[in-house]
Coordinates of C-alpha atoms and ligand atoms in Angstrom, one line a residue:
Chain A
M1 CA 101.2 67.9 85.6
N2 CA 102.2 71.0 84.0
A3 CA 101.2 74.6 85.7
I4 CA 101.0 76.1 82.2
E5 CA 101.1 75.0 78.5
V6 CA 101.4 77.5 75.5
E7 CA 100.5 76.7 71.9
G8 CA 101.7 78.6 69.1
I9 CA 101.0 82.1 70.8
S10 CA 101.2 85.9 69.3
K11 CA 100.2 89.1 69.6
H12 CA 100.2 91.7 67.4
Y13 CA 100.6 95.2 67.4
G14 CA 99.9 96.7 64.3
S15 CA 102.6 95.2 62.1
L16 CA 104.7 94.7 65.3
R17 CA 105.1 90.8 66.4
A18 CA 105.7 91.2 70.2
V19 CA 105.1 87.9 70.8
D20 CA 105.6 85.9 67.4
G21 CA 104.2 82.1 67.6
V22 CA 105.6 80.8 71.2
S23 CA 104.7 77.5 72.5
L24 CA 106.2 76.1 76.3
S25 CA 105.1 74.3 78.9
I26 CA 105.9 74.5 82.3
E27 CA 106.1 71.8 84.8
S28 CA 104.1 72.6 88.1
G29 CA 106.3 72.7 91.3
T30 CA 109.2 74.5 89.3
I31 CA 111.0 78.0 88.6
F32 CA 110.5 78.9 85.2
G33 CA 113.2 82.3 83.8
L34 CA 112.3 84.0 81.0
L35 CA 114.9 86.4 79.8
G36 CA 115.3 88.3 76.9
P37 CA 116.5 91.8 76.0
N38 CA 114.4 95.1 76.1
G39 CA 111.6 95.1 74.4
A40 CA 111.6 91.3 73.2
G41 CA 108.3 90.3 74.7
K42 CA 108.3 89.1 78.2
T43 CA 105.7 91.1 79.8
T44 CA 103.3 90.5 76.6
L45 CA 103.6 86.8 77.0
I46 CA 103.0 87.3 80.5
A47 CA 100.0 90.0 80.3
M48 CA 98.5 87.0 77.6
L49 CA 98.8 84.4 80.3
V50 CA 97.6 86.7 83.5
T51 CA 94.4 87.2 81.1
M52 CA 95.4 90.9 81.1
R53 CA 95.6 91.1 77.3
R54 CA 94.4 88.8 74.7
P55 CA 96.3 87.2 72.5
T56 CA 96.2 87.7 68.6
S57 CA 96.3 83.8 67.9
G58 CA 97.6 81.0 69.7
S59 CA 96.1 79.5 72.9
A60 CA 97.2 78.5 76.4
R61 CA 96.3 77.5 79.3
V62 CA 97.3 77.9 82.7
N63 CA 96.6 75.7 86.0
G64 CA 94.8 73.8 83.3
F65 CA 91.9 76.6 82.5
D66 CA 92.3 78.4 79.3
I67 CA 93.1 81.5 78.9
T68 CA 90.7 83.0 77.1
K69 CA 87.5 81.0 77.5
Q70 CA 88.2 80.4 81.5
A71 CA 89.6 84.1 82.4
D72 CA 88.0 83.8 85.9
S73 CA 89.8 80.8 87.0
V74 CA 92.8 81.2 85.5
R75 CA 92.6 84.6 87.5
K76 CA 91.5 82.6 90.5
S77 CA 94.4 80.8 91.0
I78 CA 97.4 83.3 90.2
G79 CA 99.2 85.6 91.8
I80 CA 100.9 88.6 89.8
V81 CA 103.7 90.8 90.5
F82 CA 103.7 93.4 87.9
Q83 CA 106.8 95.1 86.2
D84 CA 106.2 98.8 86.8
P85 CA 104.5 99.8 90.7
S86 CA 100.4 98.7 91.5
L87 CA 100.1 99.5 95.0
D88 CA 97.6 101.8 96.2
D89 CA 100.4 104.7 97.9
E90 CA 97.4 106.3 100.1
L91 CA 96.4 103.0 101.9
T92 CA 98.8 101.6 104.4
A93 CA 100.4 98.1 103.7
R94 CA 97.3 96.2 105.7
E95 CA 94.7 98.1 103.4
N96 CA 96.3 97.1 100.2
L97 CA 96.6 93.3 101.3
E98 CA 92.6 93.8 102.5
L99 CA 91.4 95.4 99.5
H100 CA 93.4 92.8 97.5
A101 CA 91.4 89.8 99.6
A102 CA 88.5 91.4 99.4
M103 CA 88.8 91.6 95.4
Y104 CA 90.0 87.4 95.7
A105 CA 87.2 86.7 97.9
V106 CA 89.0 85.1 100.2
P107 CA 86.9 83.9 102.7
K108 CA 86.5 87.0 106.2
Q109 CA 87.7 84.2 109.0
V110 CA 90.9 83.5 107.2
R111 CA 91.7 87.1 105.7
H112 CA 93.2 88.2 108.8
G113 CA 95.3 85.0 109.3
R114 CA 96.4 85.0 105.7
I115 CA 97.8 89.2 105.8
E116 CA 99.7 87.8 109.0
E117 CA 101.3 85.0 106.8
V118 CA 102.1 87.3 104.2
I119 CA 103.5 89.7 105.5
K120 CA 105.8 87.4 107.8
L121 CA 107.2 85.8 104.6
V122 CA 108.2 89.4 103.2
G123 CA 109.7 90.4 106.6
L124 CA 106.9 93.4 106.6
E125 CA 105.0 92.6 110.1
K126 CA 106.5 96.2 112.0
H127 CA 105.1 97.9 108.4
L128 CA 101.5 96.7 108.2
K129 CA 100.0 100.3 109.5
Q130 CA 102.0 102.4 107.4
Q131 CA 101.0 103.8 104.4
V132 CA 102.8 103.0 101.5
K133 CA 104.0 106.3 100.5
T134 CA 106.3 105.8 103.1
F135 CA 108.1 103.1 101.7
S136 CA 111.0 102.0 99.9
G137 CA 111.3 100.8 96.6
G138 CA 112.5 97.4 98.0
M139 CA 109.7 97.3 101.0
K140 CA 107.2 98.0 97.8
R141 CA 108.2 95.1 95.6
R142 CA 108.3 92.8 98.8
L143 CA 104.5 94.4 100.1
E144 CA 103.4 93.0 96.1
I145 CA 105.0 89.8 96.1
A146 CA 102.9 89.1 99.3
R147 CA 100.2 90.7 98.1
G148 CA 100.2 88.5 95.3
L149 CA 100.2 85.2 97.5
V150 CA 97.2 86.5 99.6
H151 CA 94.9 84.3 97.8
H152 CA 97.2 81.4 97.7
P153 CA 97.9 81.3 94.1
K154 CA 99.1 78.5 92.6
I155 CA 101.1 80.0 89.9
L156 CA 103.0 83.6 90.8
F157 CA 104.2 85.4 88.2
L158 CA 107.0 87.8 88.8
D159 CA 108.1 90.7 85.9
E160 CA 111.2 92.1 86.8
P161 CA 110.8 91.0 91.2
T162 CA 114.5 92.6 91.9
I163 CA 114.9 95.6 88.8
G164 CA 116.1 99.1 90.7
L165 CA 116.8 97.3 93.9
D166 CA 120.2 97.3 95.4
P167 CA 122.2 94.3 95.4
Q168 CA 121.2 93.3 99.4
T169 CA 117.3 93.6 99.1
R170 CA 117.4 91.9 95.6
A171 CA 119.5 89.2 97.3
G172 CA 116.4 89.2 100.0
I173 CA 113.8 88.9 97.3
W174 CA 115.2 85.6 95.6
D175 CA 115.3 84.0 99.1
Y176 CA 111.4 84.7 99.2
I177 CA 111.4 83.5 96.4
K178 CA 113.3 80.4 96.9
K179 CA 111.8 79.9 100.2
L180 CA 108.2 80.2 98.5
N181 CA 108.7 77.6 96.2
E182 CA 110.1 75.6 98.4
K183 CA 107.6 75.2 100.9
E184 CA 104.5 76.1 99.7
G185 CA 105.7 74.1 96.3
I186 CA 104.1 77.4 94.5
T187 CA 104.9 77.1 90.5
I188 CA 107.2 80.3 90.4
I189 CA 107.0 82.3 86.8
L190 CA 109.4 85.6 86.4
T191 CA 111.7 87.5 84.1
T192 CA 114.9 89.2 85.2
H193 CA 117.8 91.3 83.8
Y194 CA 120.3 89.6 86.3
M195 CA 121.3 86.9 84.5
D196 CA 123.5 85.3 87.3
E197 CA 120.6 85.6 89.7
A198 CA 118.6 83.6 87.1
D199 CA 121.0 81.0 86.9
S200 CA 121.1 80.5 90.7
T201 CA 117.3 80.9 91.0
C202 CA 115.8 78.8 88.4
Q203 CA 115.5 75.4 87.5
R204 CA 114.7 76.3 83.6
V205 CA 115.0 79.4 81.7
G206 CA 113.6 80.5 78.4
I207 CA 115.4 82.8 76.0
I208 CA 113.3 85.4 74.3
D209 CA 114.4 88.2 71.7
S210 CA 111.8 89.7 68.9
G211 CA 108.6 87.8 70.9
K212 CA 110.2 84.7 70.0
I213 CA 111.8 81.4 72.0
I214 CA 115.4 80.6 70.7
A215 CA 116.6 78.6 73.7
L216 CA 114.6 76.6 76.2
D217 CA 116.5 74.2 78.6
T218 CA 118.0 74.2 82.4
P219 CA 121.0 76.9 83.0
E220 CA 123.4 74.2 83.2
N221 CA 122.3 72.5 80.3
L222 CA 122.4 75.6 78.2
K223 CA 125.7 76.3 79.5
N224 CA 127.4 72.9 78.4
T225 CA 126.1 73.3 75.0
L226 CA 128.6 76.3 74.6
G227 CA 131.2 74.2 76.0
G228 CA 134.5 75.1 76.9
D229 CA 135.9 78.5 78.4
V230 CA 135.2 82.0 77.7
I231 CA 138.3 83.9 77.0
S232 CA 137.2 87.9 76.6
I233 CA 139.5 90.2 75.5
K234 CA 139.4 94.1 75.6
C235 CA 141.4 95.8 72.5
G236 CA 141.2 98.3 69.8
G237 CA 139.8 97.2 67.2
T238 CA 137.6 94.5 67.7
D239 CA 135.9 93.8 64.4
Q240 CA 139.7 93.4 63.1
C241 CA 140.1 91.2 66.2
V242 CA 136.9 89.1 65.6
N243 CA 137.8 88.7 61.7
E244 CA 141.5 87.1 62.9
I245 CA 140.2 84.9 65.7
S246 CA 137.3 83.5 63.6
Q247 CA 139.9 81.6 61.0
L248 CA 141.7 80.2 63.7
K249 CA 140.0 76.4 63.4
W250 CA 140.3 75.6 67.3
V251 CA 138.2 78.9 67.6
K252 CA 134.2 77.5 68.3
G253 CA 132.9 81.1 68.2
A254 CA 134.1 84.9 68.1
V255 CA 131.6 87.6 69.3
K256 CA 132.2 91.4 70.3
H257 CA 130.1 93.4 72.4
G258 CA 130.8 97.0 73.8
G259 CA 134.7 97.2 73.5
F260 CA 135.4 93.2 74.2
V261 CA 135.8 90.0 71.9
D262 CA 134.5 87.0 73.3
V263 CA 136.0 83.7 72.1
R264 CA 134.7 80.3 73.1
V265 CA 137.4 77.6 73.0
E266 CA 138.5 74.5 74.6
K267 CA 141.5 75.0 77.4
G268 CA 141.6 78.3 77.5
E269 CA 144.3 78.7 79.7
E270 CA 146.8 76.9 76.8
K271 CA 145.2 79.4 73.8
I272 CA 145.5 82.6 75.2
P273 CA 149.3 83.0 74.5
K274 CA 147.9 82.4 71.1
I275 CA 145.9 84.7 70.6
L276 CA 148.2 87.3 72.1
R277 CA 150.9 86.3 69.6
L278 CA 147.9 86.5 67.1
M279 CA 147.2 90.0 67.9
E280 CA 150.7 91.2 68.4
Q281 CA 151.5 90.2 64.6
H282 CA 148.5 91.9 63.5
G283 CA 148.9 95.3 65.6
I284 CA 145.6 95.1 67.3
P285 CA 146.5 96.6 71.0
V286 CA 144.8 94.5 73.5
E287 CA 144.3 96.3 76.6
S288 CA 143.0 93.2 79.0
V289 CA 142.8 89.4 79.2
S290 CA 140.2 87.4 81.3
L291 CA 139.5 83.5 81.0
H292 CA 135.9 82.4 82.2
K293 CA 133.5 78.9 82.2
P294 CA 130.9 80.0 80.1
S295 CA 128.1 82.2 82.2
L296 CA 124.6 82.6 81.2
D297 CA 125.5 86.1 80.4
D298 CA 127.7 84.1 77.3
V299 CA 124.6 82.0 76.9
F300 CA 122.3 85.1 76.2
L301 CA 125.2 86.3 74.2
H302 CA 125.4 83.8 72.0
Y303 CA 122.0 83.7 71.2
T304 CA 120.5 87.1 71.2
G305 CA 124.1 88.6 69.8
K306 CA 123.5 91.2 73.0
T307 CA 124.4 91.2 76.8
I308 CA 121.8 92.4 79.3
R309 CA 123.8 94.8 81.7
E310 CA 121.9 96.5 84.8
D311 CA 123.7 100.0 83.1
E312 CA 122.6 99.3 79.5
A313 CA 118.8 99.9 81.0
G314 CA 117.1 101.6 78.1
P315 CA 115.0 104.9 78.3
R316 CA 111.6 102.6 79.0
D317 CA 113.7 101.4 82.5
A318 CA 115.0 104.5 83.0
M319 CA 111.7 106.3 83.6
R320 CA 110.4 102.8 85.6
L321 CA 113.6 103.6 87.8
R322 CA 112.8 107.2 88.1
R323 CA 109.4 106.5 89.1
R324 CA 110.3 103.7 91.8
A325 CA 112.9 106.2 93.3
W326 CA 110.8 109.1 93.9
G327 CA 107.9 107.5 94.7
H328 CA 104.4 109.0 93.9
R329 CA 101.6 110.8 95.4
K330 CA 98.0 112.3 94.1
Chain B
M1 CA 77.2 87.2 92.9
N2 CA 78.5 87.6 96.8
R3 CA 82.3 87.6 95.3
E4 CA 81.0 91.0 93.2
I5 CA 79.4 92.4 96.5
E6 CA 82.5 92.2 98.4
G7 CA 84.9 93.4 95.6
I8 CA 82.5 96.9 95.2
Y9 CA 81.9 96.9 99.0
A10 CA 86.1 96.6 99.1
L11 CA 86.4 99.0 96.2
W12 CA 84.1 101.5 98.0
K13 CA 85.8 101.9 101.4
R14 CA 89.0 102.5 99.3
E15 CA 87.1 105.9 98.1
L16 CA 86.4 107.1 101.2
I17 CA 89.9 106.3 103.0
T18 CA 91.5 108.0 100.0
F19 CA 88.8 110.7 100.6
A20 CA 89.7 111.0 104.8
R21 CA 93.6 111.1 104.1
S22 CA 93.3 114.1 101.5
K23 CA 92.7 117.2 104.0
S24 CA 93.9 118.9 100.7
R25 CA 91.5 117.9 98.7
V26 CA 88.3 117.9 101.0
I27 CA 89.5 121.7 101.8
G28 CA 90.6 122.8 98.4
S29 CA 87.4 121.4 96.7
L30 CA 85.1 123.5 99.4
G31 CA 87.4 126.6 99.1
M32 CA 85.7 127.9 95.6
P33 CA 82.5 127.4 97.1
F34 CA 82.6 128.8 100.3
F35 CA 83.9 131.9 98.6
F36 CA 80.6 132.0 96.0
L37 CA 78.3 131.9 98.8
A38 CA 80.2 134.0 101.5
I39 CA 81.1 136.5 99.3
L40 CA 79.2 136.6 96.1
G41 CA 76.4 135.2 98.4
T42 CA 76.4 138.3 101.1
G43 CA 78.0 140.8 98.9
L44 CA 74.7 140.7 96.5
N45 CA 72.3 139.3 98.9
N46 CA 70.2 142.5 99.1
A47 CA 71.7 144.3 95.6
F48 CA 68.3 143.8 93.7
P49 CA 65.1 141.8 93.9
L50 CA 64.9 138.5 92.4
P51 CA 61.8 137.5 90.1
T52 CA 61.5 134.5 92.7
G53 CA 61.3 136.5 95.7
G54 CA 63.6 135.6 98.7
N55 CA 67.6 137.1 99.0
Y56 CA 70.6 135.9 96.4
L57 CA 72.1 134.1 99.4
Q58 CA 69.3 132.1 99.7
F59 CA 68.8 131.6 95.7
I60 CA 72.3 130.2 95.4
T61 CA 72.7 127.6 98.2
P62 CA 71.2 124.9 96.1
G63 CA 72.9 126.2 93.3
I64 CA 76.7 125.6 95.0
I65 CA 75.3 123.0 96.6
G66 CA 75.5 121.0 93.1
M67 CA 78.2 122.4 92.1
V68 CA 80.0 120.8 94.6
L69 CA 78.1 117.6 94.1
M70 CA 79.3 117.9 90.7
F71 CA 82.8 118.7 91.1
G72 CA 83.1 116.5 93.4
S73 CA 81.7 113.0 91.6
M74 CA 83.4 114.3 88.6
F75 CA 86.7 114.1 90.3
S76 CA 86.4 110.9 91.8
G77 CA 85.6 109.5 88.5
I78 CA 88.5 111.3 86.9
I79 CA 90.8 109.6 89.2
V80 CA 90.3 106.6 87.4
L81 CA 93.2 108.4 85.4
M82 CA 95.6 108.4 88.3
D83 CA 95.0 104.9 89.6
R84 CA 95.6 103.9 85.4
Q85 CA 99.2 106.3 85.5
F86 CA 99.9 104.9 88.7
G87 CA 99.6 101.4 87.9
F88 CA 96.8 100.9 91.0
L89 CA 93.7 100.3 87.8
K90 CA 96.2 97.2 86.8
E91 CA 95.4 95.3 90.1
T92 CA 92.1 95.7 89.8
L93 CA 91.7 95.0 86.0
V94 CA 93.0 91.6 86.7
A95 CA 91.4 90.8 89.9
P96 CA 88.5 88.1 89.8
I97 CA 85.7 90.4 89.4
S98 CA 83.9 92.3 87.1
R99 CA 84.8 95.0 85.1
L100 CA 80.9 96.6 86.4
S101 CA 81.6 96.1 89.7
I102 CA 84.4 98.1 89.5
V103 CA 83.1 101.2 88.0
V104 CA 80.4 100.3 90.6
G105 CA 82.5 100.5 93.7
K106 CA 84.1 103.4 92.2
A107 CA 81.0 105.2 91.3
L108 CA 79.3 104.3 94.7
G109 CA 82.4 105.9 96.8
G110 CA 83.0 108.8 94.5
A111 CA 79.0 109.7 94.8
T112 CA 79.3 108.8 98.3
T113 CA 82.6 111.0 99.1
A114 CA 80.8 114.0 96.6
M115 CA 77.5 113.9 98.5
I116 CA 79.7 114.6 102.2
Q117 CA 81.1 117.6 100.5
G118 CA 77.8 118.8 99.8
T119 CA 76.3 118.2 103.0
I120 CA 79.5 120.1 104.8
I121 CA 78.8 123.2 102.2
M122 CA 75.0 123.3 102.9
V123 CA 76.0 123.3 107.2
I124 CA 78.0 126.0 105.9
A125 CA 75.4 127.6 104.1
L126 CA 73.1 127.4 107.2
F127 CA 75.8 128.9 109.2
L128 CA 76.1 132.0 106.5
G129 CA 72.7 132.5 107.1
A130 CA 70.8 131.4 104.2
Q131 CA 67.3 130.4 104.9
I132 CA 66.6 127.2 102.8
Q133 CA 64.1 124.6 104.8
I134 CA 64.7 121.2 104.0
L135 CA 60.8 119.5 102.9
D136 CA 62.1 116.4 102.7
V137 CA 65.5 114.8 104.0
A138 CA 64.9 111.5 102.4
M139 CA 64.0 113.2 99.0
L140 CA 67.1 115.8 99.2
F141 CA 69.7 113.1 99.6
A142 CA 68.1 110.8 97.5
F143 CA 68.3 113.7 94.9
M144 CA 71.6 114.7 95.9
F145 CA 73.0 110.8 95.1
L146 CA 71.0 110.8 91.8
I147 CA 73.3 114.2 90.6
S148 CA 76.7 112.7 92.1
I149 CA 75.9 109.0 90.3
M150 CA 75.6 111.2 86.9
F151 CA 78.6 112.8 87.4
V152 CA 81.1 110.2 88.9
S153 CA 80.0 108.3 85.3
L154 CA 80.5 111.3 83.2
G155 CA 83.9 111.3 85.1
I156 CA 84.7 107.8 84.4
A157 CA 83.6 107.9 80.8
I158 CA 85.8 111.0 80.7
A159 CA 89.1 109.2 82.5
S160 CA 88.4 106.5 80.2
T161 CA 88.7 107.9 76.9
L162 CA 92.1 110.2 78.4
Q163 CA 95.6 108.2 78.0
D164 CA 97.1 110.6 81.2
M165 CA 96.1 113.8 83.3
H166 CA 97.2 116.0 80.4
G167 CA 93.7 116.7 79.4
F168 CA 92.1 117.4 82.8
Q169 CA 93.0 120.8 82.7
L170 CA 91.3 121.4 79.3
I171 CA 88.2 119.3 80.8
M172 CA 88.1 121.6 84.2
N173 CA 87.8 124.9 81.6
F174 CA 85.8 124.1 78.9
M175 CA 83.4 121.3 80.6
I176 CA 83.4 121.8 84.5
M177 CA 83.2 125.6 84.3
P178 CA 80.8 125.8 81.4
L179 CA 78.6 123.7 82.7
F180 CA 78.3 124.8 86.2
F181 CA 77.7 128.6 85.4
L182 CA 75.1 127.5 82.7
S183 CA 73.0 125.4 85.4
G184 CA 71.2 129.1 86.8
A185 CA 73.2 128.1 90.0
L186 CA 73.9 131.5 90.2
F187 CA 71.2 133.6 87.9
P188 CA 67.5 132.7 88.0
L189 CA 67.0 131.3 84.3
S190 CA 63.4 133.1 83.8
S191 CA 65.4 135.9 83.3
A192 CA 68.5 135.4 81.3
P193 CA 68.0 136.1 78.0
E194 CA 66.2 133.4 75.2
P195 CA 69.6 131.9 73.8
L196 CA 71.1 131.5 76.9
R197 CA 68.3 130.0 78.3
I198 CA 68.1 127.5 75.4
I199 CA 71.6 126.3 75.9
S200 CA 71.1 125.9 80.1
M201 CA 68.3 123.1 78.5
L202 CA 71.0 121.1 77.5
D203 CA 72.9 121.1 80.6
P204 CA 72.8 118.3 82.6
L205 CA 73.6 120.0 86.2
T206 CA 70.7 122.7 85.2
Y207 CA 68.2 120.2 86.1
G208 CA 70.2 118.8 88.9
V209 CA 70.1 122.1 90.4
N210 CA 66.6 123.2 90.1
G211 CA 65.5 120.0 91.8
L212 CA 67.5 120.9 94.5
R213 CA 66.1 124.3 94.6
F214 CA 62.7 123.1 94.9
I215 CA 63.3 121.2 97.7
L216 CA 65.0 123.7 99.8
L217 CA 63.1 126.2 98.7
G218 CA 60.3 125.1 97.7
H219 CA 60.0 126.9 93.9
S220 CA 62.0 126.4 91.2
D221 CA 62.6 127.5 87.3
V222 CA 61.9 123.7 86.0
S223 CA 59.5 122.1 87.6
F224 CA 61.0 119.4 90.1
G225 CA 59.1 116.5 88.0
V226 CA 61.2 117.8 85.0
S227 CA 64.0 118.2 87.1
L228 CA 63.8 114.7 88.4
A229 CA 62.9 112.9 84.7
V230 CA 65.6 115.1 82.9
T231 CA 68.4 113.8 85.9
S232 CA 67.2 110.5 85.8
A233 CA 67.8 110.4 82.2
F234 CA 71.4 111.2 82.0
T235 CA 72.1 109.4 84.8
V236 CA 71.1 106.5 83.0
V237 CA 73.3 107.5 79.6
F238 CA 76.1 108.4 81.5
I239 CA 76.5 105.1 83.6
A240 CA 75.9 103.3 79.8
I241 CA 78.8 105.6 78.5
A242 CA 81.1 104.7 81.5
M243 CA 80.8 101.1 81.4
Y244 CA 80.9 101.1 77.5
L245 CA 84.1 103.1 77.5
F246 CA 85.6 101.5 80.8
N247 CA 85.4 98.1 79.4
R248 CA 87.1 99.1 76.4
I249 CA 90.5 99.9 78.7
E250 CA 93.1 97.8 77.8
E251 CA 95.3 97.8 81.2
Ligands
LIG401 N1 100.3 98.0 74.2 C1 101.4 98.1 73.1 N2 100.9 99.0 72.2 C2 102.1 98.6 71.1 N3 103.4 98.2 71.3 C3 103.3 97.5 72.4 C4 102.1 97.5 73.4 N4 103.1 97.1 74.4 C5 104.1 96.2 74.1 N5 104.2 96.8 72.8 C6 105.7 96.5 71.9 O1 105.8 95.5 71.7 C7 107.0 94.6 72.2 C8 107.2 93.6 73.5 O2 107.3 94.9 74.6 P1 107.1 94.0 76.3 O3 107.0 95.0 76.8 O4 106.2 92.8 75.9 O5 109.1 93.7 76.4 P2 109.9 93.3 77.6 O6 110.6 92.5 76.9 O7 108.9 92.7 78.5 O8 110.7 94.5 78.0 P3 111.7 94.9 79.0 O9 112.8 94.2 79.4 O10 111.6 96.4 78.4 O11 110.4 95.1 79.9 C9 107.8 96.1 72.2 O12 108.2 96.6 71.2 C10 107.1 97.3 72.6 O13 107.2 98.4 72.4
LIG402 MG1 108.9 94.2 80.7

């Protein structure tokens, strides 16, 4: 069975097509990652699936329920962790979870047990009585994940679950996510900027750019279709470098990004000397050369012409990070 | 149905918890009315004869209670804006409960906290020596509730149209303060100049203050029947507007 079926869904804001005719299906019990640069439409697509925004056209079914005609049934069957913080900072962790349980009509008899269960899952059981405003960014994120699970949803949506957190906390959160999927069989749909984490967590990924899905497969298959090796050259005059290299017949592709040129070839180790010689002939200064197997980063670069890097976060992210770091009170 | 009531109850409780935790909000909201009573009230107590008889502290006590109810409940309504800015509103908007229940929970919570503040200021007035007699306790609280619901709804309506907190100061200065001063809380309308009196008749708080004055002092510029009828009418209209505007919020 498919947890999600999307058919030609679009969302327009004036003349902007934030999501542009997306179709995809996601099998129950899998972890699906939606990857894309800033402003690609990831949050907008999720917002439509969780019935928060109405699609301009197209339709989707979530757990078999139509997102426009059966919004209430959709809502009861899903959990959501938003990209931006959404806890009540004045309330304690327990009060936040209780409020959620009440709004999702979790029966009174089981409420207490459920709260204990989800709080243990994210390892915050010692902090139940603490006001959320005293929590660190990572603790807040974990509490939001716990909250999304209180009503035992069949699907959990996670929009950038680890953005702005330190690597250790991020690793912890991915562990929880995998555990949830394995033990509880929950379907997980997430977006992330961390390609390596998406690679090791997601069974399938979709790459979205300018509102359109441009690649959809397992991380393994996506990397294999790129094939061979990637040679990363740091050099001056990247334009000229791309020009020269593209003319070689054994080069499968060359793209530049931020002072680097990535070249896709077979048997990379044999090609490095040849490339260096060529660079020397044309007087292009080379600072460094490295060789690696294609990663999801390379796949992403190949399809979107952009890299995703945490330090290249746009102004919107910067604001989010700041808000998360400072916390906020009334 | 049961689910909606549970949700309303939980949201109501949230308002009370938040209120109880923010000492500064409680104290801050009672500061100004306290000074009105303690300084203006006692200072002017015997300064001039009132057309209605009695002394000035006694006269302004219902007005100050009305003011506390209006400030408190308007503020609760406008907090929707903060919930929106800090993201919590999203959590409620995607929950499987209706928007109607969200508004009702919010309004009942805001009204409850406003009534608590109103009751506190009434007790303070008694301690300062205001001679009020409560003709009918049930009627007093019912009327206080009506006033609070009216202004909470107005607050929610305003908050639903604003994008952020920047407009808040504007509303404070150009809406809440004039409504308070025009309501006849501090002076008898019967001796006010004609134009002022006419404008006052458009102020919803005028009827709130006059209703309270009748319940607490036994007399008022506007008869109790009219006060009750007009306050009820304003309440219904403001609730309808609040519902309509809140329904249109996208996240
Ligand atoms: N309410 C709105 N009104 C107008 N434009 C919007 C609105 N919400 C989103 N957009 C625009 O739609 C596009 C997609 O935004 P969206 O938030 O879905 O991107 P995203 O992929 O989640 O990006 P990020 O990685 O930064 O979170 C952007 O260009 C954004 O500016
Ligand atoms: Mg986003």
